[in-house]
Amino acid sequence: MDRVTKTLAEYAQSIDFSRVPPETRHEVKRRIIDSLAVAFAAYTAEPVAIARRAASKFPTAKGARIVGTRYQVTPDWATFVNGLMIRYHDFNDTYLSKEPLHPSDLIGAALAVGDYVGARGTDLITAIAIGYEASVTFCDGGTLRKRGWDHVNFLGIGSALAAAKLLGLDTTKTQHALAIYAVPHAAMRQTRVGELSMWKGAAAANSSRNAVFAALLAQEGFTGPYKPFEGEMAFFKQLLQGDFDFSVLKPLEEGRPPRRILDTYIKPYPVEYHAQTAVEAALRLRERVRLEEIEKIRIDTYEAAYTIIGPKDPEKWDPHTRETADHSLMWVTAAALVWGPIKIEHYKDIRNPAVLSLMKKMEVNLDPELDKLYPQAFPTVITVYTRGGAKYTERVDYAKGHPKNPMTDAELEEKFNTLTRDVLPEDARKRILQMLWRLENYDISDLVEALAV
């Protein structure tokens, strides 16, 4: 294999539950709670219903259950549906660096494989911590999006390691799982350009599905391509054009305890993360100015936000799908000014005349000074000009849920209860939360059974 593949596999082998710091264990539990909250919020969503229906056609006596059901299917199918549920509303956690990522997308894979093998809660916590460590680290090393590739290519590396850990693969088989994942499954950024489709919420789920499939093959002795990361036509050369900072891998090479999950952010609003600070700035302005007084709105932001959710794509100015709306800085800002804190149900009214009218009063600017602060901060400045000549400005650098503006456990439980209320009865919600906070004491099969609607 190559140095990177060997480093990743040896790192996964070196970490057991005793080497996972207490603060990391707690944060893993918080991320599972958050992921299940947003998953159940998507339980009845059309793409999820389609995927669940497709998966249910392939039952198996020895498999994994789809979250929220007792359907037992192959682990890769369960991974796909679980991941789609977690990702669909764009409401799960985020990490932003040279490359953005939703690292909790790998939790769908961990739950599926953990259920398949009958893992303990300690095993699940360890596998998720390892997966985060790898995926987040790769985001610091290089950018995929600027070269036309999707961030989920980094996610699958973490998913492959989490799956390999839960399956009990040795170092050699883990390397082959990484190779089988990395070389054949390059995902293109076209998923997130222009008018967005159901696949926007499925790309990460598919990456994790591919990773689980690769680990299952490797478990049986199937071998993968040689030098999958550093070869002449491999991952770094093709997807990163040779531009990767190998120094970010030093903590993995040294086998340091997993802590990178502590650097990631929980979302308070169901919008693309670059718009979180825009929502909070808009909410402050909403308290200061009436909609009918607004003559012009100026949004100043940084390059990543400007490029990913800003004015470049005409569709972002005139969204027709919820996937496009939650990736439109203009729509999200207008919606927050009109309705207040954005909720999932607001996407049922994407074509609201008041929101679309307000968008026509906007201009969006890339501010080089704000861009210098990214990714250490995510500054959005919104200025509202009124017909009477007044000017109101609000700036937010860190949204609620960022490590510098953390969400408390109580606030996280409130998010869980709010998003699962329509699907899970109160006694089930209480029991699930109790199990998750004490996950070390349970088997994954107990948790998955408790989640069945």
PDB file of C-alpha atoms in Angstrom, residues 107-400:
ATOM      1  CA  ILE A 107     -22.807   7.999  11.999  1.00  0.00           C
ATOM      2  CA  GLY A 108     -25.345   6.329   9.707  1.00  0.00           C
ATOM      3  CA  ALA A 109     -22.652   3.841   8.709  1.00  0.00           C
ATOM      4  CA  ALA A 110     -21.500   3.272  12.287  1.00  0.00           C
ATOM      5  CA  LEU A 111     -25.048   2.542  13.465  1.00  0.00           C
ATOM      6  CA  ALA A 112     -25.654   0.108  10.600  1.00  0.00           C
ATOM      7  CA  VAL A 113     -22.403  -1.820  10.997  1.00  0.00           C
ATOM      8  CA  GLY A 114     -22.665  -1.711  14.785  1.00  0.00           C
ATOM      9  CA  ASP A 115     -26.122  -3.264  14.629  1.00  0.00           C
ATOM     10  CA  TYR A 116     -24.917  -5.854  12.097  1.00  0.00           C
ATOM     11  CA  VAL A 117     -22.072  -7.108  14.290  1.00  0.00           C
ATOM     12  CA  GLY A 118     -23.841  -6.723  17.645  1.00  0.00           C
ATOM     13  CA  ALA A 119     -21.387  -4.100  18.903  1.00  0.00           C
ATOM     14  CA  ARG A 120     -21.364  -2.490  22.326  1.00  0.00           C
ATOM     15  CA  GLY A 121     -21.889   1.199  22.917  1.00  0.00           C
ATOM     16  CA  THR A 122     -18.195   1.528  23.740  1.00  0.00           C
ATOM     17  CA  ASP A 123     -17.365   0.107  20.302  1.00  0.00           C
ATOM     18  CA  LEU A 124     -19.667   2.608  18.598  1.00  0.00           C
ATOM     19  CA  ILE A 125     -18.174   5.563  20.470  1.00  0.00           C
ATOM     20  CA  THR A 126     -14.647   4.447  19.582  1.00  0.00           C
ATOM     21  CA  ALA A 127     -15.417   3.898  15.895  1.00  0.00           C
ATOM     22  CA  ILE A 128     -17.150   7.270  15.516  1.00  0.00           C
ATOM     23  CA  ALA A 129     -14.286   9.080  17.262  1.00  0.00           C
ATOM     24  CA  ILE A 130     -11.797   7.437  14.866  1.00  0.00           C
ATOM     25  CA  GLY A 131     -13.931   8.297  11.841  1.00  0.00           C
ATOM     26  CA  TYR A 132     -14.160  11.945  12.858  1.00  0.00           C
ATOM     27  CA  GLU A 133     -10.417  12.125  13.486  1.00  0.00           C
ATOM     28  CA  ALA A 134      -9.588  11.006   9.952  1.00  0.00           C
ATOM     29  CA  SER A 135     -12.267  12.886   8.009  1.00  0.00           C
ATOM     30  CA  VAL A 136     -11.765  16.203   9.786  1.00  0.00           C
ATOM     31  CA  THR A 137      -7.987  15.934   9.477  1.00  0.00           C
ATOM     32  CA  PHE A 138      -8.224  15.459   5.712  1.00  0.00           C
ATOM     33  CA  CYS A 139     -10.287  18.660   5.470  1.00  0.00           C
ATOM     34  CA  ASP A 140      -7.284  20.555   6.860  1.00  0.00           C
ATOM     35  CA  GLY A 141      -4.973  19.024   4.283  1.00  0.00           C
ATOM     36  CA  GLY A 142      -6.470  20.134   0.978  1.00  0.00           C
ATOM     37  CA  THR A 143      -9.480  21.356  -0.974  1.00  0.00           C
ATOM     38  CA  LEU A 144     -11.676  19.182  -3.146  1.00  0.00           C
ATOM     39  CA  ARG A 145     -14.435  21.654  -4.046  1.00  0.00           C
ATOM     40  CA  LYS A 146     -12.146  24.079  -5.872  1.00  0.00           C
ATOM     41  CA  ARG A 147     -11.190  21.235  -8.206  1.00  0.00           C
ATOM     42  CA  GLY A 148     -14.717  20.063  -8.917  1.00  0.00           C
ATOM     43  CA  TRP A 149     -14.842  17.165  -6.460  1.00  0.00           C
ATOM     44  CA  ASP A 150     -17.272  16.748  -3.575  1.00  0.00           C
ATOM     45  CA  HIS A 151     -16.384  16.869   0.118  1.00  0.00           C
ATOM     46  CA  VAL A 152     -17.952  13.439   0.662  1.00  0.00           C
ATOM     47  CA  ASN A 153     -14.760  11.920  -0.740  1.00  0.00           C
ATOM     48  CA  PHE A 154     -13.134  12.795   2.603  1.00  0.00           C
ATOM     49  CA  LEU A 155     -16.143  11.576   4.561  1.00  0.00           C
ATOM     50  CA  GLY A 156     -15.850   8.060   3.160  1.00  0.00           C
ATOM     51  CA  ILE A 157     -12.343   7.736   4.556  1.00  0.00           C
ATOM     52  CA  GLY A 158     -13.751   8.176   8.069  1.00  0.00           C
ATOM     53  CA  SER A 159     -16.676   5.878   7.286  1.00  0.00           C
ATOM     54  CA  ALA A 160     -14.323   3.162   6.019  1.00  0.00           C
ATOM     55  CA  LEU A 161     -12.244   3.336   9.197  1.00  0.00           C
ATOM     56  CA  ALA A 162     -15.323   3.311  11.439  1.00  0.00           C
ATOM     57  CA  ALA A 163     -16.731   0.297   9.581  1.00  0.00           C
ATOM     58  CA  ALA A 164     -13.389  -1.515   9.656  1.00  0.00           C
ATOM     59  CA  LYS A 165     -13.067  -0.905  13.389  1.00  0.00           C
ATOM     60  CA  LEU A 166     -16.546  -2.253  14.115  1.00  0.00           C
ATOM     61  CA  LEU A 167     -15.957  -5.276  11.867  1.00  0.00           C
ATOM     62  CA  GLY A 168     -12.726  -6.012  13.723  1.00  0.00           C
ATOM     63  CA  LEU A 169     -10.504  -5.837  10.632  1.00  0.00           C
ATOM     64  CA  ASP A 170      -6.743  -6.061  11.139  1.00  0.00           C
ATOM     65  CA  THR A 171      -4.325  -3.470   9.762  1.00  0.00           C
ATOM     66  CA  THR A 172      -3.892  -5.201   6.409  1.00  0.00           C
ATOM     67  CA  LYS A 173      -7.600  -5.664   5.757  1.00  0.00           C
ATOM     68  CA  THR A 174      -8.305  -2.089   6.876  1.00  0.00           C
ATOM     69  CA  GLN A 175      -5.818  -0.873   4.280  1.00  0.00           C
ATOM     70  CA  HIS A 176      -7.618  -2.844   1.594  1.00  0.00           C
ATOM     71  CA  ALA A 177     -10.972  -1.451   2.748  1.00  0.00           C
ATOM     72  CA  LEU A 178      -9.568   2.070   2.339  1.00  0.00           C
ATOM     73  CA  ALA A 179      -8.214   1.211  -1.101  1.00  0.00           C
ATOM     74  CA  ILE A 180     -11.471  -0.330  -2.316  1.00  0.00           C
ATOM     75  CA  TYR A 181     -13.298   2.775  -1.095  1.00  0.00           C
ATOM     76  CA  ALA A 182     -10.900   5.490  -2.260  1.00  0.00           C
ATOM     77  CA  VAL A 183     -10.113   4.568  -5.854  1.00  0.00           C
ATOM     78  CA  PRO A 184     -13.480   3.584  -7.430  1.00  0.00           C
ATOM     79  CA  HIS A 185     -15.792   6.053  -5.683  1.00  0.00           C
ATOM     80  CA  ALA A 186     -14.809   9.638  -6.530  1.00  0.00           C
ATOM     81  CA  ALA A 187     -17.868  11.912  -6.148  1.00  0.00           C
ATOM     82  CA  MET A 188     -18.241  15.054  -8.266  1.00  0.00           C
ATOM     83  CA  ARG A 189     -19.172  18.508  -6.984  1.00  0.00           C
ATOM     84  CA  GLN A 190     -21.914  18.798  -9.624  1.00  0.00           C
ATOM     85  CA  THR A 191     -24.221  17.531  -6.873  1.00  0.00           C
ATOM     86  CA  ARG A 192     -24.156  21.054  -5.340  1.00  0.00           C
ATOM     87  CA  VAL A 193     -24.216  23.298  -8.415  1.00  0.00           C
ATOM     88  CA  GLY A 194     -27.246  25.130  -9.812  1.00  0.00           C
ATOM     89  CA  GLU A 195     -30.702  23.723  -9.038  1.00  0.00           C
ATOM     90  CA  LEU A 196     -30.206  21.048  -6.414  1.00  0.00           C
ATOM     91  CA  SER A 197     -31.935  17.670  -6.413  1.00  0.00           C
ATOM     92  CA  MET A 198     -32.676  14.893  -3.930  1.00  0.00           C
ATOM     93  CA  TRP A 199     -29.134  13.638  -4.500  1.00  0.00           C
ATOM     94  CA  LYS A 200     -27.733  16.607  -2.544  1.00  0.00           C
ATOM     95  CA  GLY A 201     -28.887  14.860   0.621  1.00  0.00           C
ATOM     96  CA  ALA A 202     -27.821  11.435  -0.605  1.00  0.00           C
ATOM     97  CA  ALA A 203     -24.234  11.988  -1.759  1.00  0.00           C
ATOM     98  CA  ALA A 204     -22.745  11.565   1.721  1.00  0.00           C
ATOM     99  CA  ALA A 205     -24.955   8.544   2.393  1.00  0.00           C
ATOM    100  CA  ASN A 206     -23.680   6.969  -0.812  1.00  0.00           C
ATOM    101  CA  SER A 207     -20.073   7.669   0.125  1.00  0.00           C
ATOM    102  CA  SER A 208     -20.593   5.917   3.468  1.00  0.00           C
ATOM    103  CA  ARG A 209     -22.434   3.069   1.725  1.00  0.00           C
ATOM    104  CA  ASN A 210     -19.448   2.587  -0.574  1.00  0.00           C
ATOM    105  CA  ALA A 211     -17.136   2.607   2.430  1.00  0.00           C
ATOM    106  CA  VAL A 212     -19.157  -0.070   4.221  1.00  0.00           C
ATOM    107  CA  PHE A 213     -19.301  -2.178   1.037  1.00  0.00           C
ATOM    108  CA  ALA A 214     -15.512  -1.860   0.761  1.00  0.00           C
ATOM    109  CA  ALA A 215     -15.016  -2.939   4.386  1.00  0.00           C
ATOM    110  CA  LEU A 216     -17.303  -5.946   3.946  1.00  0.00           C
ATOM    111  CA  LEU A 217     -15.320  -7.054   0.886  1.00  0.00           C
ATOM    112  CA  ALA A 218     -12.013  -6.552   2.677  1.00  0.00           C
ATOM    113  CA  GLN A 219     -13.293  -8.595   5.610  1.00  0.00           C
ATOM    114  CA  GLU A 220     -13.527 -11.588   3.287  1.00  0.00           C
ATOM    115  CA  GLY A 221     -10.002 -11.086   1.963  1.00  0.00           C
ATOM    116  CA  PHE A 222     -10.732  -9.029  -1.172  1.00  0.00           C
ATOM    117  CA  THR A 223      -7.757  -6.812  -2.057  1.00  0.00           C
ATOM    118  CA  GLY A 224      -7.848  -3.215  -3.256  1.00  0.00           C
ATOM    119  CA  PRO A 225      -5.772  -1.089  -5.657  1.00  0.00           C
ATOM    120  CA  TYR A 226      -2.117  -0.572  -4.738  1.00  0.00           C
ATOM    121  CA  LYS A 227      -1.131   2.896  -3.450  1.00  0.00           C
ATOM    122  CA  PRO A 228      -4.728   4.260  -3.385  1.00  0.00           C
ATOM    123  CA  PHE A 229      -3.756   7.669  -2.026  1.00  0.00           C
ATOM    124  CA  GLU A 230      -0.195   8.308  -3.212  1.00  0.00           C
ATOM    125  CA  GLY A 231      -0.027   6.365  -6.466  1.00  0.00           C
ATOM    126  CA  GLU A 232       0.584   7.971  -9.871  1.00  0.00           C
ATOM    127  CA  MET A 233      -3.138   7.979 -10.743  1.00  0.00           C
ATOM    128  CA  ALA A 234      -4.544   7.831  -7.218  1.00  0.00           C
ATOM    129  CA  PHE A 235      -6.579   9.971  -4.805  1.00  0.00           C
ATOM    130  CA  PHE A 236      -4.116  12.813  -4.173  1.00  0.00           C
ATOM    131  CA  LYS A 237      -3.017  13.113  -7.802  1.00  0.00           C
ATOM    132  CA  GLN A 238      -6.502  12.994  -9.311  1.00  0.00           C
ATOM    133  CA  LEU A 239      -8.725  14.734  -6.761  1.00  0.00           C
ATOM    134  CA  LEU A 240      -6.250  17.162  -5.185  1.00  0.00           C
ATOM    135  CA  GLN A 241      -3.826  17.615  -8.093  1.00  0.00           C
ATOM    136  CA  GLY A 242      -0.966  16.832  -5.746  1.00  0.00           C
ATOM    137  CA  ASP A 243      -1.817  19.716  -3.408  1.00  0.00           C
ATOM    138  CA  PHE A 244      -2.097  18.227   0.068  1.00  0.00           C
ATOM    139  CA  ASP A 245      -0.434  19.264   3.319  1.00  0.00           C
ATOM    140  CA  PHE A 246       0.900  15.985   4.712  1.00  0.00           C
ATOM    141  CA  SER A 247       1.863  17.643   7.992  1.00  0.00           C
ATOM    142  CA  VAL A 248      -1.792  17.485   9.113  1.00  0.00           C
ATOM    143  CA  LEU A 249      -1.423  13.704   9.352  1.00  0.00           C
ATOM    144  CA  LYS A 250       1.227  13.932  12.110  1.00  0.00           C
ATOM    145  CA  PRO A 251      -1.257  13.401  15.000  1.00  0.00           C
ATOM    146  CA  LEU A 252      -2.490  10.241  13.277  1.00  0.00           C
ATOM    147  CA  GLU A 253       1.058   9.035  12.638  1.00  0.00           C
ATOM    148  CA  GLU A 254       1.852   9.584  16.318  1.00  0.00           C
ATOM    149  CA  GLY A 255      -1.321   7.786  17.415  1.00  0.00           C
ATOM    150  CA  ARG A 256      -2.640  10.661  19.492  1.00  0.00           C
ATOM    151  CA  PRO A 257      -6.010  10.149  21.230  1.00  0.00           C
ATOM    152  CA  PRO A 258      -8.967  11.266  19.054  1.00  0.00           C
ATOM    153  CA  ARG A 259     -10.094  14.826  19.802  1.00  0.00           C
ATOM    154  CA  ARG A 260     -11.020  16.397  16.456  1.00  0.00           C
ATOM    155  CA  ILE A 261     -14.746  15.950  17.050  1.00  0.00           C
ATOM    156  CA  LEU A 262     -14.358  18.787  19.584  1.00  0.00           C
ATOM    157  CA  ASP A 263     -13.531  21.140  16.698  1.00  0.00           C
ATOM    158  CA  THR A 264     -16.827  20.550  14.872  1.00  0.00           C
ATOM    159  CA  TYR A 265     -20.050  22.562  15.119  1.00  0.00           C
ATOM    160  CA  ILE A 266     -23.689  21.711  15.818  1.00  0.00           C
ATOM    161  CA  LYS A 267     -26.300  23.560  13.761  1.00  0.00           C
ATOM    162  CA  PRO A 268     -29.057  25.654  15.356  1.00  0.00           C
ATOM    163  CA  TYR A 269     -30.873  26.178  12.020  1.00  0.00           C
ATOM    164  CA  PRO A 270     -31.611  23.848   9.056  1.00  0.00           C
ATOM    165  CA  VAL A 271     -29.525  25.818   6.546  1.00  0.00           C
ATOM    166  CA  GLU A 272     -26.116  25.335   4.934  1.00  0.00           C
ATOM    167  CA  TYR A 273     -23.509  26.165   7.577  1.00  0.00           C
ATOM    168  CA  HIS A 274     -22.111  29.234   5.836  1.00  0.00           C
ATOM    169  CA  ALA A 275     -25.568  30.795   6.281  1.00  0.00           C
ATOM    170  CA  GLN A 276     -25.820  30.184  10.035  1.00  0.00           C
ATOM    171  CA  THR A 277     -24.269  33.533  10.954  1.00  0.00           C
ATOM    172  CA  ALA A 278     -26.441  35.243   8.332  1.00  0.00           C
ATOM    173  CA  VAL A 279     -29.550  33.862  10.038  1.00  0.00           C
ATOM    174  CA  GLU A 280     -28.440  35.170  13.430  1.00  0.00           C
ATOM    175  CA  ALA A 281     -27.558  38.599  12.011  1.00  0.00           C
ATOM    176  CA  ALA A 282     -30.952  38.731  10.273  1.00  0.00           C
ATOM    177  CA  LEU A 283     -32.736  37.800  13.500  1.00  0.00           C
ATOM    178  CA  ARG A 284     -31.080  40.706  15.290  1.00  0.00           C
ATOM    179  CA  LEU A 285     -32.062  43.083  12.492  1.00  0.00           C
ATOM    180  CA  ARG A 286     -35.614  41.778  12.575  1.00  0.00           C
ATOM    181  CA  GLU A 287     -35.913  43.193  16.082  1.00  0.00           C
ATOM    182  CA  ARG A 288     -34.770  46.618  14.908  1.00  0.00           C
ATOM    183  CA  VAL A 289     -36.550  47.298  11.615  1.00  0.00           C
ATOM    184  CA  ARG A 290     -39.953  46.546  10.086  1.00  0.00           C
ATOM    185  CA  LEU A 291     -40.080  44.709   6.763  1.00  0.00           C
ATOM    186  CA  GLU A 292     -42.160  47.386   5.078  1.00  0.00           C
ATOM    187  CA  GLU A 293     -39.448  49.963   5.832  1.00  0.00           C
ATOM    188  CA  ILE A 294     -36.678  48.061   4.066  1.00  0.00           C
ATOM    189  CA  GLU A 295     -35.386  49.591   0.847  1.00  0.00           C
ATOM    190  CA  LYS A 296     -32.109  47.703   0.404  1.00  0.00           C
ATOM    191  CA  ILE A 297     -30.181  44.848   2.045  1.00  0.00           C
ATOM    192  CA  ARG A 298     -26.434  44.421   1.716  1.00  0.00           C
ATOM    193  CA  ILE A 299     -24.765  41.156   2.724  1.00  0.00           C
ATOM    194  CA  ASP A 300     -20.981  41.088   3.126  1.00  0.00           C
ATOM    195  CA  THR A 301     -19.384  37.680   3.461  1.00  0.00           C
ATOM    196  CA  TYR A 302     -16.275  35.546   2.854  1.00  0.00           C
ATOM    197  CA  GLU A 303     -15.221  33.580  -0.237  1.00  0.00           C
ATOM    198  CA  ALA A 304     -16.516  30.136   0.711  1.00  0.00           C
ATOM    199  CA  ALA A 305     -19.981  31.454   1.541  1.00  0.00           C
ATOM    200  CA  TYR A 306     -19.998  33.702  -1.525  1.00  0.00           C
ATOM    201  CA  THR A 307     -19.041  30.816  -3.821  1.00  0.00           C
ATOM    202  CA  ILE A 308     -21.064  27.971  -2.327  1.00  0.00           C
ATOM    203  CA  ILE A 309     -24.357  29.649  -1.371  1.00  0.00           C
ATOM    204  CA  GLY A 310     -24.021  33.150  -2.810  1.00  0.00           C
ATOM    205  CA  PRO A 311     -25.033  34.998  -5.984  1.00  0.00           C
ATOM    206  CA  LYS A 312     -23.029  32.975  -8.528  1.00  0.00           C
ATOM    207  CA  ASP A 313     -25.834  30.567  -9.458  1.00  0.00           C
ATOM    208  CA  PRO A 314     -29.027  32.141 -10.881  1.00  0.00           C
ATOM    209  CA  GLU A 315     -31.034  29.339  -9.267  1.00  0.00           C
ATOM    210  CA  LYS A 316     -29.996  30.576  -5.800  1.00  0.00           C
ATOM    211  CA  TRP A 317     -31.869  33.827  -6.557  1.00  0.00           C
ATOM    212  CA  ASP A 318     -35.012  31.935  -7.554  1.00  0.00           C
ATOM    213  CA  PRO A 319     -35.117  28.586  -5.710  1.00  0.00           C
ATOM    214  CA  HIS A 320     -37.724  25.984  -6.576  1.00  0.00           C
ATOM    215  CA  THR A 321     -36.508  23.093  -4.379  1.00  0.00           C
ATOM    216  CA  ARG A 322     -35.828  22.918  -0.660  1.00  0.00           C
ATOM    217  CA  GLU A 323     -32.313  21.724  -1.487  1.00  0.00           C
ATOM    218  CA  THR A 324     -31.663  24.937  -3.434  1.00  0.00           C
ATOM    219  CA  ALA A 325     -33.348  27.163  -0.850  1.00  0.00           C
ATOM    220  CA  ASP A 326     -31.274  25.944   2.095  1.00  0.00           C
ATOM    221  CA  HIS A 327     -28.156  26.550  -0.023  1.00  0.00           C
ATOM    222  CA  SER A 328     -29.158  30.101  -0.962  1.00  0.00           C
ATOM    223  CA  LEU A 329     -27.663  32.818   1.237  1.00  0.00           C
ATOM    224  CA  MET A 330     -30.230  35.256  -0.135  1.00  0.00           C
ATOM    225  CA  TRP A 331     -33.290  33.068   0.484  1.00  0.00           C
ATOM    226  CA  VAL A 332     -32.132  32.077   3.968  1.00  0.00           C
ATOM    227  CA  THR A 333     -31.527  35.710   4.969  1.00  0.00           C
ATOM    228  CA  ALA A 334     -34.874  36.866   3.601  1.00  0.00           C
ATOM    229  CA  ALA A 335     -36.692  33.963   5.261  1.00  0.00           C
ATOM    230  CA  ALA A 336     -35.163  34.818   8.646  1.00  0.00           C
ATOM    231  CA  LEU A 337     -36.222  38.441   8.264  1.00  0.00           C
ATOM    232  CA  VAL A 338     -39.775  37.409   7.349  1.00  0.00           C
ATOM    233  CA  TRP A 339     -40.367  34.479   9.723  1.00  0.00           C
ATOM    234  CA  GLY A 340     -37.727  34.652  12.438  1.00  0.00           C
ATOM    235  CA  PRO A 341     -35.734  31.504  13.380  1.00  0.00           C
ATOM    236  CA  ILE A 342     -35.803  29.210  10.348  1.00  0.00           C
ATOM    237  CA  LYS A 343     -37.546  25.882  10.856  1.00  0.00           C
ATOM    238  CA  ILE A 344     -37.925  22.831   8.672  1.00  0.00           C
ATOM    239  CA  GLU A 345     -41.578  23.618   7.951  1.00  0.00           C
ATOM    240  CA  HIS A 346     -40.614  26.902   6.275  1.00  0.00           C
ATOM    241  CA  TYR A 347     -39.334  24.899   3.298  1.00  0.00           C
ATOM    242  CA  LYS A 348     -42.912  24.016   2.480  1.00  0.00           C
ATOM    243  CA  ASP A 349     -43.304  27.670   1.456  1.00  0.00           C
ATOM    244  CA  ILE A 350     -40.172  28.253  -0.637  1.00  0.00           C
ATOM    245  CA  ARG A 351     -42.046  30.467  -3.106  1.00  0.00           C
ATOM    246  CA  ASN A 352     -43.451  32.763  -0.415  1.00  0.00           C
ATOM    247  CA  PRO A 353     -44.023  36.175  -2.071  1.00  0.00           C
ATOM    248  CA  ALA A 354     -42.723  38.166   0.913  1.00  0.00           C
ATOM    249  CA  VAL A 355     -39.466  36.206   0.929  1.00  0.00           C
ATOM    250  CA  LEU A 356     -38.948  36.402  -2.837  1.00  0.00           C
ATOM    251  CA  SER A 357     -39.756  40.124  -2.815  1.00  0.00           C
ATOM    252  CA  LEU A 358     -37.181  40.790  -0.118  1.00  0.00           C
ATOM    253  CA  MET A 359     -34.524  38.904  -2.080  1.00  0.00           C
ATOM    254  CA  LYS A 360     -34.937  41.390  -4.933  1.00  0.00           C
ATOM    255  CA  LYS A 361     -33.713  44.136  -2.607  1.00  0.00           C
ATOM    256  CA  MET A 362     -30.421  42.381  -1.871  1.00  0.00           C
ATOM    257  CA  GLU A 363     -26.849  42.677  -3.005  1.00  0.00           C
ATOM    258  CA  VAL A 364     -24.124  40.257  -1.895  1.00  0.00           C
ATOM    259  CA  ASN A 365     -20.465  41.244  -1.684  1.00  0.00           C
ATOM    260  CA  LEU A 366     -17.273  39.302  -1.139  1.00  0.00           C
ATOM    261  CA  ASP A 367     -15.312  41.191   1.523  1.00  0.00           C
ATOM    262  CA  PRO A 368     -11.556  40.414   1.440  1.00  0.00           C
ATOM    263  CA  GLU A 369     -11.192  41.475   5.085  1.00  0.00           C
ATOM    264  CA  LEU A 370     -13.876  39.058   6.214  1.00  0.00           C
ATOM    265  CA  ASP A 371     -12.339  36.345   4.069  1.00  0.00           C
ATOM    266  CA  LYS A 372      -9.045  36.665   5.958  1.00  0.00           C
ATOM    267  CA  LEU A 373     -10.836  35.463   9.099  1.00  0.00           C
ATOM    268  CA  TYR A 374     -12.109  32.221   7.532  1.00  0.00           C
ATOM    269  CA  PRO A 375     -12.060  29.391   8.622  1.00  0.00           C
ATOM    270  CA  GLN A 376     -11.183  30.554  12.139  1.00  0.00           C
ATOM    271  CA  ALA A 377     -14.414  32.589  12.026  1.00  0.00           C
ATOM    272  CA  PHE A 378     -17.469  32.724   9.739  1.00  0.00           C
ATOM    273  CA  PRO A 379     -18.296  36.425   9.626  1.00  0.00           C
ATOM    274  CA  THR A 380     -21.442  37.729   7.996  1.00  0.00           C
ATOM    275  CA  VAL A 381     -22.308  41.421   8.016  1.00  0.00           C
ATOM    276  CA  ILE A 382     -25.828  42.433   7.030  1.00  0.00           C
ATOM    277  CA  THR A 383     -26.781  46.070   6.542  1.00  0.00           C
ATOM    278  CA  VAL A 384     -30.369  47.179   6.081  1.00  0.00           C
ATOM    279  CA  TYR A 385     -31.177  50.566   4.541  1.00  0.00           C
ATOM    280  CA  THR A 386     -34.659  51.981   5.102  1.00  0.00           C
ATOM    281  CA  ARG A 387     -36.821  54.248   3.029  1.00  0.00           C
ATOM    282  CA  GLY A 388     -36.432  56.902   5.687  1.00  0.00           C
ATOM    283  CA  GLY A 389     -32.665  56.958   5.291  1.00  0.00           C
ATOM    284  CA  ALA A 390     -31.776  54.918   8.379  1.00  0.00           C
ATOM    285  CA  LYS A 391     -29.062  52.266   8.333  1.00  0.00           C
ATOM    286  CA  TYR A 392     -28.876  49.198  10.578  1.00  0.00           C
ATOM    287  CA  THR A 393     -25.929  46.805  10.662  1.00  0.00           C
ATOM    288  CA  GLU A 394     -25.353  43.499  12.444  1.00  0.00           C
ATOM    289  CA  ARG A 395     -22.304  41.243  12.347  1.00  0.00           C
ATOM    290  CA  VAL A 396     -22.023  37.663  13.605  1.00  0.00           C
ATOM    291  CA  ASP A 397     -18.779  35.659  13.557  1.00  0.00           C
ATOM    292  CA  TYR A 398     -19.796  32.475  15.410  1.00  0.00           C
ATOM    293  CA  ALA A 399     -23.257  30.960  15.321  1.00  0.00           C
ATOM    294  CA  LYS A 400     -24.742  29.053  18.235  1.00  0.00           C
TER     295      LYS A 400
END
